[in-house]
Structure formats: structure tokens, C-alpha cells
């Protein structure tokens, strides 16, 4: 932080890499820095997304970042939010959508982990002890696909849901307060009919 023009890396909490684009999330600066790493010995800062700047108003305490193709997802624990960004032009990213607990989503309090798998985006929320899955078949119009909450629907070990990872059609969620990992089977998306 504060070296070679990289000024928003205080308390860096997370990283994601897709092709030559690196995203670094900073809890201390409530920011995400996008870096071109096509030449790893000479990384080039493309842009910094900072809470309260340029329409990015739900990045307070960035806790997770994930990249998939041209999409970047950012979780912010204090704002209890997830922001979806088009990074097809990394120097000029475009916010596509933002979900915020209590506003347009119901289970994102303390948003933490975030992961992509195909057209799906999953987010853990430690405060709500929940895992939320969004369908991004149309990134401009994402749809809430499912929510799993601790002590509901047979999910009894999601208290303090924290990190997650996809493994095929399974979603694995680690829950800090439950001291457990929960495996969830996600239904494969049906083939389109024509």
C-alpha cells in the first residue's frame, strides 16, 4: 500500500485472478484494485473502485472478490452487500447490479465469501448464517435463485457462514460458528428447449 501508485490496499483481505486480471480487495480502504498482470514482473494498476466514489456505494469493508470472464463480484461485510461489475474494459468498469440486505435482498447481513460457477454466483453471509445463490444467465438482469439458512430446510450447520467453493454441481460452505462444512447439491440448469 502506498507504493508505485497502489494506494488502496490497506488491510488487503482477498484476491481473485482471471486470465491477466487480478482483483485485490481491501477491508481497510473499502476498495478493490484491478491490476493487469500480463507481465507479472511489471503489474499495471488499471483502476481502483472505492466505496462512495463513482457510484460504488456499497463497498464498506470489502471481504470477498471473485472473477469469472468479464464479471467481478464484490462482497462488503459492513454494507451487507454484493456488487456485480462488468470488467470487460478493466480501466473503466461498469456496475451492473448491487444487492443489499434489507433493501433488495434478505440474507446478506455480514456478506463474506463469494464464488462463481458458470451462470451461478454464491454469497455467504455470517450475520444471517446463510448462503444465497443468484442466477446470472442474464448478467444485466440477475435473479435470486436460492437461499439456504441455518436451522431451516435441513441446513443445521451454517451458523456464521463464511467461505465457500463450488465443486461441480456442489456448493461447499464453511461456517465459522458451527465449526462445519456443509455440502449443498445445486440442481443443474435445464437445457434450453428449441
Rosetta silent file (secondary structure, phi, psi, omega in degrees, C-alpha in Angstrom):
SEQUENCE: XXXXXXXXXXXXXXXXXXXXXXXXXXXXXXXXXXXXXXXXXXXXXXXXXXXXXXXXXXXXXXXXXXXXXXXXXXXXXXXXXXXXXXXXXXXXXXXXXXXXXXXXXXXXXXXXXXXXXXXXXXXXXXXXXXXXXXXXXXXXXXXXXXXXXXXXXXXXXXXXXXXXXXXXXXXXXXXXXXXXXXXXXXXXXXXXXX
SCORE:     score description
SCORE:     0.000 S_00000001
   1 L     0.000  133.726  179.762    0.000    0.000    0.000 S_00000001
   2 L    81.513   15.421 -177.883    1.356    3.427   -0.922 S_00000001
   3 E  -123.783  133.196  176.557    3.933    2.024   -3.357 S_00000001
   4 L    53.601   36.563  176.515    4.081    2.564   -7.142 S_00000001
   5 L    84.782   -0.039  176.601    0.626    4.161   -7.265 S_00000001
   6 E   -91.221   99.424 -171.200   -1.114    1.345   -5.358 S_00000001
   7 L  -113.988    0.336 -177.080   -2.820    3.375   -2.630 S_00000001
   8 L  -128.058   51.241 -179.691   -5.918    1.398   -1.641 S_00000001
   9 L  -116.635   14.543 -178.672   -4.552   -1.927   -0.414 S_00000001
  10 L   -61.711  129.221 -177.390   -4.799   -1.303    3.351 S_00000001
  11 L    52.853   52.405  177.690   -5.731   -4.500    5.179 S_00000001
  12 E   -56.221  131.687 -174.049   -5.995   -6.459    1.932 S_00000001
  13 E  -116.313  -20.312 -171.380   -8.428   -9.324    2.562 S_00000001
  14 E  -159.496  155.621  176.170   -8.952  -11.160   -0.712 S_00000001
  15 E  -140.373  155.552  172.542   -7.731  -11.732   -4.258 S_00000001
  16 E  -147.005  147.660 -178.546   -9.114  -13.206   -7.453 S_00000001
  17 E  -134.194  132.367  173.234   -7.435  -13.860  -10.784 S_00000001
  18 E  -140.309  119.302 -175.224   -8.945  -14.411  -14.242 S_00000001
  19 L    54.308 -118.716 -178.003   -6.635  -14.512  -17.242 S_00000001
  20 L  -104.308   14.807 -178.536   -4.390  -11.448  -16.813 S_00000001
  21 E  -109.158  123.943  177.820   -6.697   -9.502  -14.481 S_00000001
  22 E  -109.803  132.248  174.268   -6.076   -9.514  -10.739 S_00000001
  23 E  -113.255  129.715  178.987   -8.616   -8.098   -8.277 S_00000001
  24 E  -121.731  120.988  179.735   -7.408   -7.225   -4.771 S_00000001
  25 E   -95.080  139.489 -179.101   -9.969   -6.380   -2.100 S_00000001
  26 E  -123.410  117.580  175.428   -9.111   -4.082    0.787 S_00000001
  27 L   -72.449  -41.851 -176.763  -11.099   -4.008    4.009 S_00000001
  28 L   -64.020  -35.955  179.976   -9.064   -1.114    5.405 S_00000001
  29 L  -102.897    0.142 -177.452   -9.602    1.137    2.408 S_00000001
  30 L    47.617   57.822 -173.570  -13.037   -0.264    1.424 S_00000001
  31 E  -149.400  161.966  171.287  -11.750   -0.650   -2.118 S_00000001
  32 E  -128.668  129.668  178.045  -10.958   -3.081   -4.915 S_00000001
  33 E  -107.185  128.114  175.689   -7.893   -2.574   -7.102 S_00000001
  34 E  -100.022  129.260 -172.987   -7.839   -4.097  -10.596 S_00000001
  35 E  -129.070  132.070  172.889   -4.359   -4.926  -11.864 S_00000001
  36 E   -82.623  117.532 -178.791   -3.123   -6.077  -15.272 S_00000001
  37 L  -114.940   29.215  178.553   -0.647   -8.883  -14.560 S_00000001
  38 L   -60.564  -29.717  170.869    0.075   -9.899  -18.163 S_00000001
  39 L  -116.872   95.637 -174.251    3.706   -9.144  -17.265 S_00000001
  40 L   -57.573  -24.562  179.011    3.982  -10.384  -13.662 S_00000001
  41 L   -81.107   -8.064 -179.338    7.279   -8.536  -13.159 S_00000001
  42 L  -141.797   68.851  179.548    5.560   -5.270  -14.081 S_00000001
  43 L   -64.300  142.730 -177.748    1.963   -5.185  -12.755 S_00000001
  44 E  -121.156  121.444  176.857   -0.085   -2.235  -14.003 S_00000001
  45 E   -68.685  127.751  177.706   -2.898   -0.720  -11.964 S_00000001
  46 E   -93.976  -44.451 -178.537   -5.976   -0.391  -14.153 S_00000001
  47 E  -167.178  158.001  172.032   -8.422    1.162  -11.688 S_00000001
  48 E  -120.793  125.245  175.040   -9.397    1.412   -8.037 S_00000001
  49 E   -98.032  119.960 -174.459  -13.045    1.023   -7.054 S_00000001
  50 E  -123.725  139.526 -179.919  -13.555    2.826   -3.759 S_00000001
  51 L   -54.014  129.189  177.757  -16.598    2.996   -1.508 S_00000001
  52 L    85.193    5.152 -177.831  -18.526    6.220   -2.131 S_00000001
  53 E  -122.988  131.874  173.341  -16.760    7.001   -5.431 S_00000001
  54 L    64.776   29.457  178.570  -18.160    6.685   -8.954 S_00000001
  55 L    87.609   -1.895  176.772  -21.434    5.060   -7.961 S_00000001
  56 E   -92.271   90.048 -171.146  -19.803    2.286   -5.922 S_00000001
  57 L  -109.303    9.818  179.786  -21.617    2.959   -2.653 S_00000001
  58 L  -133.483   51.644 -179.723  -21.702   -0.472   -1.020 S_00000001
  59 L  -118.032   21.719 -177.961  -18.041   -1.422   -0.625 S_00000001
  60 L   -70.931  115.669 -176.615  -17.577   -0.729    3.090 S_00000001
  61 L    64.424   73.632  176.968  -15.131   -3.348    4.379 S_00000001
  62 E   -61.427  128.486 -177.026  -14.553   -5.433    1.239 S_00000001
  63 E  -118.345  -25.810 -179.416  -14.386   -9.039    2.326 S_00000001
  64 E  -147.994  146.429  173.035  -14.555  -11.082   -0.874 S_00000001
  65 E  -135.757  147.283  174.809  -13.888  -10.802   -4.599 S_00000001
  66 E  -145.380  142.769  177.847  -14.467  -13.280   -7.415 S_00000001
  67 E  -121.181  140.552  173.702  -13.831  -13.047  -11.147 S_00000001
  68 E  -149.195  110.145 -176.465  -15.451  -15.025  -13.939 S_00000001
  69 L    58.928 -121.624 -179.650  -14.859  -13.935  -17.502 S_00000001
  70 L   -95.873   12.290 -177.928  -15.858  -10.264  -17.636 S_00000001
  71 E  -109.407  137.325  174.407  -17.710  -10.320  -14.303 S_00000001
  72 E  -121.487  130.209  174.324  -16.404   -9.225  -10.921 S_00000001
  73 E  -114.693  137.433 -177.460  -18.387   -9.828   -7.742 S_00000001
  74 E  -128.959  128.942  172.437  -17.509   -7.951   -4.541 S_00000001
  75 E  -104.552  144.155  178.655  -18.845   -8.586   -1.045 S_00000001
  76 E  -130.165  116.856 -171.257  -18.797   -5.886    1.609 S_00000001
  77 L   -72.246  -38.936 -179.068  -19.442   -7.005    5.178 S_00000001
  78 L   -71.713  -39.235  177.552  -20.389   -3.668    6.785 S_00000001
  79 L   -78.463   -9.401 -177.858  -22.707   -2.714    3.928 S_00000001
  80 L    49.193   55.906 -171.886  -24.066   -6.292    3.890 S_00000001
  81 E  -142.021  158.739  169.276  -23.941   -6.108    0.117 S_00000001
  82 E  -129.918  133.406 -178.321  -22.715   -7.761   -3.049 S_00000001
  83 E  -116.623  132.105  178.682  -21.861   -5.694   -6.116 S_00000001
  84 E  -107.333  128.211 -172.425  -21.681   -7.141   -9.637 S_00000001
  85 E  -129.322  136.380  172.279  -19.363   -5.325  -12.057 S_00000001
  86 E   -85.935  117.781 -178.984  -18.649   -5.682  -15.790 S_00000001
  87 L  -113.109   28.221  178.495  -14.855   -5.563  -16.171 S_00000001
  88 L   -59.822  -29.393  169.594  -14.696   -6.206  -19.931 S_00000001
  89 L  -116.643   93.020 -173.005  -12.821   -2.882  -20.001 S_00000001
  90 L   -60.122  -20.965  177.984  -10.799   -3.110  -16.759 S_00000001
  91 L   -80.768  -13.568 -178.731   -9.823    0.559  -16.953 S_00000001
  92 L  -145.203   68.142 -177.554  -13.465    1.599  -16.976 S_00000001
  93 L   -67.126  154.483 -177.914  -15.596   -0.967  -15.104 S_00000001
  94 E  -123.813  125.230  176.525  -19.388   -0.681  -15.088 S_00000001
  95 E   -71.547  125.346  179.958  -21.578   -1.531  -12.113 S_00000001
  96 E   -95.071  -40.545 -176.179  -24.295   -3.930  -13.277 S_00000001
  97 E  -160.604  161.604  179.157  -26.140   -4.626  -10.064 S_00000001
  98 E  -148.948  127.108  175.053  -25.977   -4.317   -6.326 S_00000001
  99 E  -112.178  134.165 -178.134  -27.834   -6.344   -3.702 S_00000001
 100 E  -132.135  131.262 -179.073  -28.061   -5.002   -0.188 S_00000001
 101 E   -56.675  132.020  179.121  -29.515   -6.772    2.843 S_00000001
 102 L    83.543   -8.548  179.113  -32.852   -5.271    3.831 S_00000001
 103 L  -108.371  -66.360  178.644  -33.139   -3.338    0.586 S_00000001
 104 L  -130.181   16.227  175.691  -33.373   -5.756   -2.335 S_00000001
 105 E  -149.974  159.332 -171.701  -32.058   -8.929   -0.678 S_00000001
 106 L  -119.237   -7.283 -174.001  -32.884  -10.701    2.545 S_00000001
 107 L  -139.790   48.113 -178.352  -29.897  -12.807    3.589 S_00000001
 108 L  -119.919   12.131 -178.324  -26.713  -10.786    3.059 S_00000001
 109 L   -62.746  121.257 -177.477  -26.028   -9.396    6.550 S_00000001
 110 L    73.171   41.658 -178.834  -22.262   -9.588    7.004 S_00000001
 111 E   -51.647  133.081 -174.912  -21.605  -10.664    3.380 S_00000001
 112 E  -128.276  -88.964 -174.449  -18.337  -12.606    3.251 S_00000001
 113 E   -76.918  153.138  179.749  -17.461  -15.321    0.759 S_00000001
 114 E  -150.269  138.198  179.723  -18.265  -15.121   -2.941 S_00000001
 115 E  -153.188  148.407  175.721  -17.765  -17.583   -5.815 S_00000001
 116 E  -105.709  150.099  166.114  -18.832  -18.103   -9.409 S_00000001
 117 E  -151.210  109.201 -176.703  -19.669  -21.336  -11.191 S_00000001
 118 L    57.165 -122.548 -178.497  -20.942  -20.987  -14.729 S_00000001
 119 L   -90.515    6.508 -177.061  -24.031  -18.771  -14.563 S_00000001
 120 E  -105.771  143.541  174.433  -24.282  -19.017  -10.757 S_00000001
 121 E  -125.421  126.644  179.449  -22.971  -16.643   -8.111 S_00000001
 122 E  -116.475  143.858 -177.993  -22.972  -17.732   -4.475 S_00000001
 123 E  -136.168  134.171  171.985  -22.504  -15.496   -1.438 S_00000001
 124 E   -98.184  151.425  177.741  -22.147  -16.345    2.256 S_00000001
 125 E  -135.271  112.171 -175.366  -23.409  -14.026    4.984 S_00000001
 126 L   -69.383  -36.843 -178.966  -22.095  -14.575    8.503 S_00000001
 127 L   -67.932  -35.249  178.524  -24.664  -12.325   10.197 S_00000001
 128 L   -94.504   -3.602 -176.942  -27.612  -14.106    8.582 S_00000001
 129 L    47.404   57.008 -172.265  -25.901  -17.534    8.709 S_00000001
 130 E  -143.009  159.071  171.124  -26.957  -18.001    5.114 S_00000001
 131 E  -124.604  127.141 -179.678  -25.843  -18.854    1.614 S_00000001
 132 E  -115.188  135.856  178.575  -27.517  -17.027   -1.280 S_00000001
 133 E  -118.575  129.787  176.740  -27.299  -18.147   -4.913 S_00000001
 134 E  -110.075  144.376  174.039  -28.014  -15.825   -7.826 S_00000001
 135 E   -96.243  118.287 -177.854  -28.667  -16.897  -11.426 S_00000001
 136 L  -108.090   30.800  178.137  -26.611  -14.713  -13.761 S_00000001
 137 L   -52.672  -36.870  173.374  -27.822  -16.213  -17.038 S_00000001
 138 L  -121.232   95.618 -175.089  -28.520  -12.594  -17.970 S_00000001
 139 H   -57.114  -24.103  178.199  -25.952  -10.523  -16.009 S_00000001
 140 H   -78.050  -15.706 -179.588  -27.928   -7.343  -16.695 S_00000001
 141 H  -141.347   66.265 -178.158  -30.968   -8.900  -15.033 S_00000001
 142 L   -67.115  155.510 -176.427  -29.777  -11.368  -12.367 S_00000001
 143 E  -126.967  137.274  173.172  -32.321  -13.451  -10.469 S_00000001
 144 E   -67.406  121.178 -176.054  -32.309  -14.705   -6.894 S_00000001
 145 E   -98.491  -39.476 -176.306  -32.175  -18.498   -7.325 S_00000001
 146 E  -166.073  154.083  173.188  -31.997  -19.871   -3.762 S_00000001
 147 E  -135.720  130.168  173.322  -31.256  -19.108   -0.131 S_00000001
 148 E  -113.879  127.263 -178.643  -30.117  -21.644    2.454 S_00000001
 149 E  -119.440  147.443  176.462  -30.329  -20.531    6.096 S_00000001
 150 L   -58.596  137.776  178.560  -29.020  -22.134    9.248 S_00000001
 151 L    66.473   25.794  176.843  -31.675  -24.195   11.058 S_00000001
 152 E  -140.190  140.753  175.375  -34.024  -24.154    8.050 S_00000001
 153 L    60.766   25.992  179.283  -34.725  -26.699    5.356 S_00000001
 154 L    88.702   -0.106  177.155  -32.343  -29.252    6.809 S_00000001
 155 E   -94.049  101.058 -173.524  -29.333  -26.922    6.881 S_00000001
 156 L  -110.615    9.645 -177.454  -28.226  -27.126   10.508 S_00000001
 157 L  -137.997   46.575  179.065  -24.585  -26.108   10.258 S_00000001
 158 L  -113.008   10.130 -178.364  -24.469  -22.681    8.563 S_00000001
 159 L   -61.979  121.784 -178.089  -24.068  -20.500   11.682 S_00000001
 160 L    73.822   35.301 -179.576  -21.537  -17.814   10.819 S_00000001
 161 E   -48.230  130.850 -167.948  -21.356  -18.860    7.139 S_00000001
 162 E  -127.702  -69.947 -177.429  -18.028  -17.579    5.952 S_00000001
 163 E  -112.567  165.751  178.953  -16.267  -19.081    2.942 S_00000001
 164 E  -158.383  162.949  177.241  -17.416  -21.184    0.027 S_00000001
 165 E  -155.552  147.343  174.288  -16.364  -23.001   -3.094 S_00000001
 166 E   -91.170  145.143  172.690  -18.053  -24.750   -5.989 S_00000001
 167 E  -139.979   92.682 -174.549  -17.198  -28.353   -6.855 S_00000001
 168 L    65.427 -125.031  178.077  -19.160  -29.351   -9.941 S_00000001
 169 L   -94.065   10.240  175.956  -22.844  -29.054   -9.028 S_00000001
 170 E  -100.027  146.336  173.904  -21.993  -28.999   -5.319 S_00000001
 171 E  -119.116  125.012  179.581  -21.547  -25.880   -3.268 S_00000001
 172 E  -106.119  128.299  179.850  -19.412  -26.189   -0.141 S_00000001
 173 E  -124.100  130.494  175.861  -19.882  -23.619    2.626 S_00000001
 174 E   -97.710  136.165 -177.982  -17.747  -23.308    5.729 S_00000001
 175 E  -120.915  113.905 -174.787  -19.469  -21.983    8.837 S_00000001
 176 L   -60.648  -47.439 -176.434  -17.252  -20.458   11.488 S_00000001
 177 L   -75.238  -26.872  178.215  -19.706  -20.639   14.395 S_00000001
 178 L   -85.831  -12.552 -176.336  -20.896  -24.163   13.523 S_00000001
 179 L    53.956   49.216 -172.697  -17.311  -25.404   13.065 S_00000001
 180 E  -148.997  161.236  170.185  -18.553  -27.221    9.990 S_00000001
 181 E  -118.968  128.989  179.627  -18.511  -27.530    6.227 S_00000001
 182 E  -111.180  131.232  175.145  -21.877  -28.061    4.536 S_00000001
 183 E  -100.602  129.565  179.131  -22.201  -29.565    1.060 S_00000001
 184 E  -121.094  131.417  176.498  -25.238  -28.474   -0.943 S_00000001
 185 E   -85.583  121.568  175.873  -26.344  -30.074   -4.194 S_00000001
 186 L   -99.138  134.877  179.787  -27.351  -27.452   -6.736 S_00000001
 187 L   -67.565  132.559  176.360  -29.714  -28.509   -9.461 S_00000001
 188 L   -65.200  148.396  179.176  -28.097  -28.313  -12.880 S_00000001
 189 L   -69.000  129.585 -179.763  -29.620  -25.738  -15.183 S_00000001
 190 L   -64.994  146.833  177.189  -32.003  -27.425  -17.620 S_00000001
 191 L   -65.129  145.948  179.741  -31.015  -27.430  -21.252 S_00000001
 192 L   -70.565  146.425  178.738  -32.894  -24.883  -23.320 S_00000001
 193 L  -100.105  133.439  178.130  -35.722  -26.167  -25.424 S_00000001
 194 L  -137.629    0.000    0.000  -35.945  -25.131  -29.026 S_00000001
